[in-house]
PDB file of C-alpha atoms in Angstrom:
ATOM      1  CA  MET A  16      11.189 -21.498  17.065  1.00 38.00           C
ATOM      2  CA  ALA A  17      10.573 -18.401  18.529  1.00 43.00           C
ATOM      3  CA  THR A  18       8.535 -17.266  15.338  1.00 46.00           C
ATOM      4  CA  THR A  19       6.442 -20.222  15.551  1.00 53.00           C
ATOM      5  CA  ASP A  20       5.617 -19.463  19.378  1.00 62.00           C
ATOM      6  CA  ASN A  21       4.952 -15.769  18.303  1.00 64.00           C
ATOM      7  CA  ALA A  22       2.517 -16.744  15.746  1.00 61.00           C
ATOM      8  CA  SER A  23       1.096 -19.367  17.619  1.00 90.00           C
ATOM      9  CA  THR A  24       0.442 -16.453  20.428  1.00 93.00           C
ATOM     10  CA  ARG A  25      -0.584 -13.871  17.368  1.00 94.00           C
ATOM     11  CA  ASP A  26      -3.056 -16.501  16.367  1.00 94.00           C
ATOM     12  CA  ARG A  27      -4.575 -17.362  19.539  1.00 94.00           C
ATOM     13  CA  LEU A  28      -4.862 -13.695  20.462  1.00 95.00           C
ATOM     14  CA  LEU A  29      -6.474 -12.791  17.202  1.00 95.00           C
ATOM     15  CA  ASP A  30      -9.034 -15.806  17.333  1.00 94.00           C
ATOM     16  CA  ALA A  31     -10.096 -14.829  20.947  1.00 95.00           C
ATOM     17  CA  ALA A  32     -10.462 -10.896  19.934  1.00 95.00           C
ATOM     18  CA  ALA A  33     -12.351 -11.659  16.970  1.00 94.00           C
ATOM     19  CA  GLU A  34     -14.739 -13.784  18.801  1.00 94.00           C
ATOM     20  CA  LEU A  35     -14.663 -11.686  22.179  1.00 95.00           C
ATOM     21  CA  PHE A  36     -15.504  -8.405  20.006  1.00 93.00           C
ATOM     22  CA  TYR A  37     -17.984 -10.111  17.794  1.00 93.00           C
ATOM     23  CA  ARG A  38     -19.587 -11.534  21.079  1.00 92.00           C
ATOM     24  CA  GLU A  39     -19.449  -9.000  23.487  1.00 92.00           C
ATOM     25  CA  GLY A  40     -18.231  -5.733  21.582  1.00 91.00           C
ATOM     26  CA  VAL A  41     -15.378  -3.598  21.347  1.00 89.00           C
ATOM     27  CA  SER A  42     -15.320  -2.242  25.035  1.00 89.00           C
ATOM     28  CA  LEU A  43     -13.881  -5.092  26.614  1.00 90.00           C
ATOM     29  CA  GLY A  44     -10.628  -4.783  28.504  1.00 92.00           C
ATOM     30  CA  VAL A  45      -7.109  -5.789  27.643  1.00 94.00           C
ATOM     31  CA  GLU A  46      -7.321  -8.029  30.984  1.00 95.00           C
ATOM     32  CA  THR A  47     -10.134 -10.197  29.346  1.00 95.00           C
ATOM     33  CA  LEU A  48      -8.621 -10.125  26.199  1.00 95.00           C
ATOM     34  CA  SER A  49      -5.415 -11.985  27.227  1.00 95.00           C
ATOM     35  CA  ARG A  50      -6.876 -14.110  29.502  1.00 95.00           C
ATOM     36  CA  SER A  51      -9.396 -15.609  27.201  1.00 94.00           C
ATOM     37  CA  ALA A  52      -6.489 -16.014  24.459  1.00 95.00           C
ATOM     38  CA  GLY A  53      -4.156 -17.582  27.267  1.00 94.00           C
ATOM     39  CA  VAL A  54      -1.563 -14.920  26.863  1.00 94.00           C
ATOM     40  CA  SER A  55      -0.221 -12.738  28.976  1.00 95.00           C
ATOM     41  CA  LYS A  56      -0.822  -8.705  28.490  1.00 95.00           C
ATOM     42  CA  ARG A  57       3.124  -8.592  28.183  1.00 95.00           C
ATOM     43  CA  SER A  58       3.049 -10.722  25.302  1.00 94.00           C
ATOM     44  CA  MET A  59      -0.066  -8.773  23.770  1.00 95.00           C
ATOM     45  CA  TYR A  60       2.067  -5.517  23.878  1.00 96.00           C
ATOM     46  CA  GLN A  61       4.877  -7.061  22.640  1.00 95.00           C
ATOM     47  CA  LEU A  62       2.809  -8.203  19.217  1.00 95.00           C
ATOM     48  CA  PHE A  63       0.691  -4.905  19.394  1.00 96.00           C
ATOM     49  CA  ALA A  64       0.783  -1.723  20.213  1.00 95.00           C
ATOM     50  CA  SER A  65      -2.647  -1.301  21.662  1.00 95.00           C
ATOM     51  CA  LYS A  66      -5.698  -3.081  22.225  1.00 94.00           C
ATOM     52  CA  ASP A  67      -7.148  -1.002  19.396  1.00 94.00           C
ATOM     53  CA  GLU A  68      -4.789  -2.709  17.025  1.00 96.00           C
ATOM     54  CA  VAL A  69      -5.664  -6.064  18.094  1.00 96.00           C
ATOM     55  CA  LEU A  70      -9.139  -4.915  17.106  1.00 95.00           C
ATOM     56  CA  ALA A  71      -8.066  -3.502  13.509  1.00 96.00           C
ATOM     57  CA  ALA A  72      -6.149  -6.898  13.330  1.00 97.00           C
ATOM     58  CA  SER A  73      -8.601  -9.322  14.210  1.00 96.00           C
ATOM     59  CA  LEU A  74     -11.666  -7.610  12.403  1.00 95.00           C
ATOM     60  CA  ALA A  75      -9.001  -7.693   9.115  1.00 96.00           C
ATOM     61  CA  ARG A  76      -8.221 -11.238   9.691  1.00 94.00           C
ATOM     62  CA  ARG A  77     -11.768 -12.278   9.834  1.00 91.00           C
ATOM     63  CA  LEU A  78     -13.048 -10.311   6.652  1.00 91.00           C
ATOM     64  CA  PRO A  79     -11.831 -12.469   3.909  1.00 92.00           C
ATOM     65  CA  GLU A  80     -13.920 -15.448   5.150  1.00 90.00           C
ATOM     66  CA  TYR A  81     -16.806 -13.123   5.816  1.00 87.00           C
ATOM     67  CA  GLU A  82     -16.447 -12.039   2.336  1.00 89.00           C
ATOM     68  CA  GLU A  83     -16.154 -14.952   0.573  1.00 90.00           C
ATOM     69  CA  ARG A  84     -19.302 -16.501   2.236  1.00 89.00           C
ATOM     70  CA  LEU A  85     -21.409 -13.538   1.141  1.00 90.00           C
ATOM     71  CA  ALA A  86     -20.143 -13.461  -2.556  1.00 86.00           C
ATOM     72  CA  PRO A  87     -20.854 -16.175  -4.951  1.00 86.00           C
ATOM     73  CA  GLY A  88     -18.494 -18.549  -5.672  1.00 81.00           C
ATOM     74  CA  PRO A  89     -17.512 -19.705  -9.466  1.00 80.00           C
ATOM     75  CA  GLN A  90     -20.315 -22.451  -8.816  1.00 80.00           C
ATOM     76  CA  GLU A  91     -22.851 -20.026  -7.802  1.00 76.00           C
ATOM     77  CA  PRO A  92     -25.594 -17.894 -10.054  1.00 75.00           C
ATOM     78  CA  ASP A  93     -23.463 -15.992 -12.383  1.00 81.00           C
ATOM     79  CA  GLY A  94     -25.877 -13.668 -13.503  1.00 94.00           C
ATOM     80  CA  PRO A  95     -25.887  -9.559 -11.977  1.00 96.00           C
ATOM     81  CA  ARG A  96     -29.130  -9.999 -10.339  1.00 97.00           C
ATOM     82  CA  GLU A  97     -28.947 -13.672  -9.084  1.00 96.00           C
ATOM     83  CA  ARG A  98     -25.351 -12.391  -7.606  1.00 95.00           C
ATOM     84  CA  ILE A  99     -26.898  -9.761  -5.239  1.00 97.00           C
ATOM     85  CA  VAL A 100     -29.755 -11.941  -4.482  1.00 97.00           C
ATOM     86  CA  HIS A 101     -26.974 -14.459  -3.455  1.00 95.00           C
ATOM     87  CA  VAL A 102     -26.029 -12.276  -0.687  1.00 97.00           C
ATOM     88  CA  PHE A 103     -29.212 -11.701   0.927  1.00 97.00           C
ATOM     89  CA  GLU A 104     -29.850 -15.491   1.078  1.00 96.00           C
ATOM     90  CA  GLN A 105     -26.545 -15.893   2.504  1.00 96.00           C
ATOM     91  CA  LEU A 106     -27.309 -13.123   5.019  1.00 97.00           C
ATOM     92  CA  GLU A 107     -30.589 -14.898   5.764  1.00 97.00           C
ATOM     93  CA  LYS A 108     -28.738 -18.377   6.360  1.00 96.00           C
ATOM     94  CA  ALA A 109     -26.102 -16.653   8.793  1.00 95.00           C
ATOM     95  CA  SER A 110     -28.829 -14.916  10.964  1.00 96.00           C
ATOM     96  CA  ALA A 111     -30.571 -18.044  11.518  1.00 95.00           C
ATOM     97  CA  ASP A 112     -27.623 -19.295  13.597  1.00 95.00           C
ATOM     98  CA  PRO A 113     -28.195 -18.544  17.235  1.00 94.00           C
ATOM     99  CA  ALA A 114     -24.601 -16.967  17.815  1.00 94.00           C
ATOM    100  CA  TYR A 115     -25.449 -14.656  14.781  1.00 95.00           C
ATOM    101  CA  ARG A 116     -24.770 -11.042  16.252  1.00 94.00           C
ATOM    102  CA  GLY A 117     -24.715  -8.850  12.912  1.00 94.00           C
ATOM    103  CA  CYS A 118     -22.114  -8.021  10.538  1.00 93.00           C
ATOM    104  CA  PRO A 119     -18.963  -6.829  12.356  1.00 92.00           C
ATOM    105  CA  CYS A 120     -18.572  -3.837  10.345  1.00 94.00           C
ATOM    106  CA  PRO A 121     -21.291  -1.652  11.223  1.00 92.00           C
ATOM    107  CA  ALA A 122     -21.384  -2.664  14.678  1.00 88.00           C
ATOM    108  CA  SER A 123     -17.802  -1.912  15.077  1.00 91.00           C
ATOM    109  CA  LEU A 124     -18.041   1.586  13.267  1.00 93.00           C
ATOM    110  CA  VAL A 125     -21.101   2.240  15.476  1.00 92.00           C
ATOM    111  CA  GLU A 126     -19.417   1.305  18.848  1.00 92.00           C
ATOM    112  CA  LEU A 127     -16.028   2.786  18.180  1.00 93.00           C
ATOM    113  CA  LYS A 128     -17.683   6.389  16.850  1.00 92.00           C
ATOM    114  CA  ASP A 129     -14.202   7.327  16.095  1.00 94.00           C
ATOM    115  CA  PRO A 130     -13.601   7.477  11.997  1.00 93.00           C
ATOM    116  CA  GLU A 131      -9.595   7.652  12.427  1.00 94.00           C
ATOM    117  CA  HIS A 132      -9.601   4.235  14.819  1.00 95.00           C
ATOM    118  CA  PRO A 133      -7.701   2.046  12.656  1.00 96.00           C
ATOM    119  CA  ALA A 134     -10.672  -0.635  13.013  1.00 95.00           C
ATOM    120  CA  SER A 135     -12.811   1.707  11.594  1.00 96.00           C
ATOM    121  CA  ALA A 136     -10.877   2.062   8.480  1.00 96.00           C
ATOM    122  CA  VAL A 137     -10.974  -1.655   7.981  1.00 96.00           C
ATOM    123  CA  ALA A 138     -14.602  -1.925   8.493  1.00 96.00           C
ATOM    124  CA  ARG A 139     -15.203   0.985   5.921  1.00 96.00           C
ATOM    125  CA  GLY A 140     -12.952  -1.103   3.821  1.00 95.00           C
ATOM    126  CA  ALA A 141     -15.377  -4.008   3.875  1.00 95.00           C
ATOM    127  CA  LYS A 142     -18.398  -2.147   3.926  1.00 97.00           C
ATOM    128  CA  GLU A 143     -16.582   0.005   0.518  1.00 97.00           C
ATOM    129  CA  TRP A 144     -16.038  -3.597  -0.994  1.00 96.00           C
ATOM    130  CA  LEU A 145     -19.967  -4.703  -0.525  1.00 97.00           C
ATOM    131  CA  LEU A 146     -20.779  -1.316  -2.052  1.00 98.00           C
ATOM    132  CA  GLY A 147     -18.938  -1.800  -4.994  1.00 97.00           C
ATOM    133  CA  PHE A 148     -19.960  -5.432  -5.668  1.00 96.00           C
ATOM    134  CA  PHE A 149     -23.461  -4.319  -5.427  1.00 98.00           C
ATOM    135  CA  ARG A 150     -22.902  -1.271  -7.813  1.00 98.00           C
ATOM    136  CA  ALA A 151     -20.720  -3.429 -10.262  1.00 97.00           C
ATOM    137  CA  ALA A 152     -23.612  -6.017 -10.574  1.00 97.00           C
ATOM    138  CA  ALA A 153     -26.688  -3.298 -10.680  1.00 98.00           C
ATOM    139  CA  GLU A 154     -24.503  -1.995 -13.473  1.00 98.00           C
ATOM    140  CA  GLU A 155     -23.961  -4.937 -15.382  1.00 97.00           C
ATOM    141  CA  GLY A 156     -27.460  -5.717 -14.856  1.00 98.00           C
ATOM    142  CA  GLY A 157     -28.691  -2.625 -16.448  1.00 98.00           C
ATOM    143  CA  ALA A 158     -29.886  -0.570 -13.475  1.00 98.00           C
ATOM    144  CA  ARG A 159     -30.982   2.572 -14.262  1.00 98.00           C
ATOM    145  CA  ASP A 160     -29.121   4.279 -11.313  1.00 98.00           C
ATOM    146  CA  ALA A 161     -26.416   1.617 -10.270  1.00 98.00           C
ATOM    147  CA  GLY A 162     -25.314   3.759  -7.363  1.00 98.00           C
ATOM    148  CA  LEU A 163     -28.255   4.592  -5.808  1.00 98.00           C
ATOM    149  CA  LEU A 164     -29.191   1.032  -5.698  1.00 98.00           C
ATOM    150  CA  ALA A 165     -26.046  -0.447  -4.478  1.00 98.00           C
ATOM    151  CA  ARG A 166     -26.502   2.387  -1.547  1.00 98.00           C
ATOM    152  CA  GLN A 167     -30.186   1.265  -0.947  1.00 98.00           C
ATOM    153  CA  LEU A 168     -28.791  -2.423  -0.904  1.00 98.00           C
ATOM    154  CA  MET A 169     -26.279  -1.499   1.753  1.00 98.00           C
ATOM    155  CA  LEU A 170     -29.101  -0.072   3.732  1.00 98.00           C
ATOM    156  CA  VAL A 171     -31.325  -3.159   3.516  1.00 98.00           C
ATOM    157  CA  PHE A 172     -28.383  -5.397   4.192  1.00 98.00           C
ATOM    158  CA  ASP A 173     -26.920  -3.447   6.897  1.00 97.00           C
ATOM    159  CA  GLY A 174     -30.373  -2.656   8.482  1.00 97.00           C
ATOM    160  CA  ALA A 175     -31.163  -6.523   8.130  1.00 97.00           C
ATOM    161  CA  SER A 176     -27.973  -7.371   9.453  1.00 96.00           C
ATOM    162  CA  ALA A 177     -28.419  -5.316  12.854  1.00 96.00           C
ATOM    163  CA  ARG A 178     -32.150  -6.146  13.546  1.00 96.00           C
ATOM    164  CA  ALA A 179     -31.388 -10.120  13.103  1.00 97.00           C
ATOM    165  CA  GLY A 180     -27.967  -9.326  15.451  1.00 95.00           C
ATOM    166  CA  ALA A 181     -30.061  -7.852  17.767  1.00 95.00           C
ATOM    167  CA  GLY A 182     -32.452 -10.350  17.863  1.00 95.00           C
ATOM    168  CA  ILE A 183     -35.232  -8.166  16.891  1.00 95.00           C
ATOM    169  CA  GLU A 184     -36.067  -9.607  13.480  1.00 93.00           C
ATOM    170  CA  THR A 185     -35.656 -12.988  11.580  1.00 92.00           C
ATOM    171  CA  LEU A 186     -35.212 -12.348   8.139  1.00 96.00           C
ATOM    172  CA  ASP A 187     -36.742 -15.546   6.515  1.00 95.00           C
ATOM    173  CA  GLY A 188     -37.152 -14.124   3.322  1.00 96.00           C
ATOM    174  CA  LEU A 189     -37.669 -10.670   4.312  1.00 97.00           C
ATOM    175  CA  THR A 190     -34.310  -9.410   2.755  1.00 98.00           C
ATOM    176  CA  THR A 191     -34.646 -11.588  -0.505  1.00 98.00           C
ATOM    177  CA  THR A 192     -38.531 -10.469  -1.037  1.00 98.00           C
ATOM    178  CA  THR A 193     -37.001  -6.701  -0.379  1.00 98.00           C
ATOM    179  CA  VAL A 194     -34.123  -6.797  -3.065  1.00 98.00           C
ATOM    180  CA  THR A 195     -36.031  -8.327  -5.167  1.00 98.00           C
ATOM    181  CA  ALA A 196     -38.746  -5.682  -5.380  1.00 98.00           C
ATOM    182  CA  LEU A 197     -35.580  -2.779  -5.217  1.00 98.00           C
ATOM    183  CA  LEU A 198     -33.957  -4.981  -8.331  1.00 98.00           C
ATOM    184  CA  ASP A 199     -37.192  -4.754  -9.939  1.00 98.00           C
ATOM    185  CA  ALA A 200     -38.135  -1.094  -9.418  1.00 98.00           C
ATOM    186  CA  SER A 201     -34.602  -0.331 -10.601  1.00 98.00           C
ATOM    187  CA  GLY A 202     -34.899  -2.452 -13.856  1.00 97.00           C
ATOM    188  CA  THR A 203     -31.777  -4.684 -12.939  1.00 97.00           C
ATOM    189  CA  ARG A 204     -31.537  -7.831 -15.038  1.00 95.00           C
TER     190      ARG A 204
END
């Protein structure tokens, strides 16, 4: 029974952490986090050694769903060019939600400013996954320089995500048009 209680407490804590860190940033206090999750600080520290570990675990827990939402599924487009554009279509769709605050990874990296922070490692891993996804699709599509194209796509993704998340920009076709021009210029089929 204690395992179920601990799992429930852990789940509540990670759910609250994911929501709060995404919406308000990583600088919120342990008291706010614990209160929002409905758990005591003591319980939090029994499950995690620090708030840093909670942040890393909540980000790691959220990433598979985020990656699944971006990447084309089995019923989605199957050409390399279409798979790349699909990611940006999903970004545009997500950014239309008023609660959208951008991709959680660059936001965490910028806010933390510590490459050794456990959440920084999680965020870098997610960004490496997306870079690898772009590079593999670009190679398959015959891009002249798949590595460069992948890096350019990352800049468009992260920049658009940040601008939309900050409420500066609406993406309405902006990223897909930009990415299409990059794909054309790189020779990606």
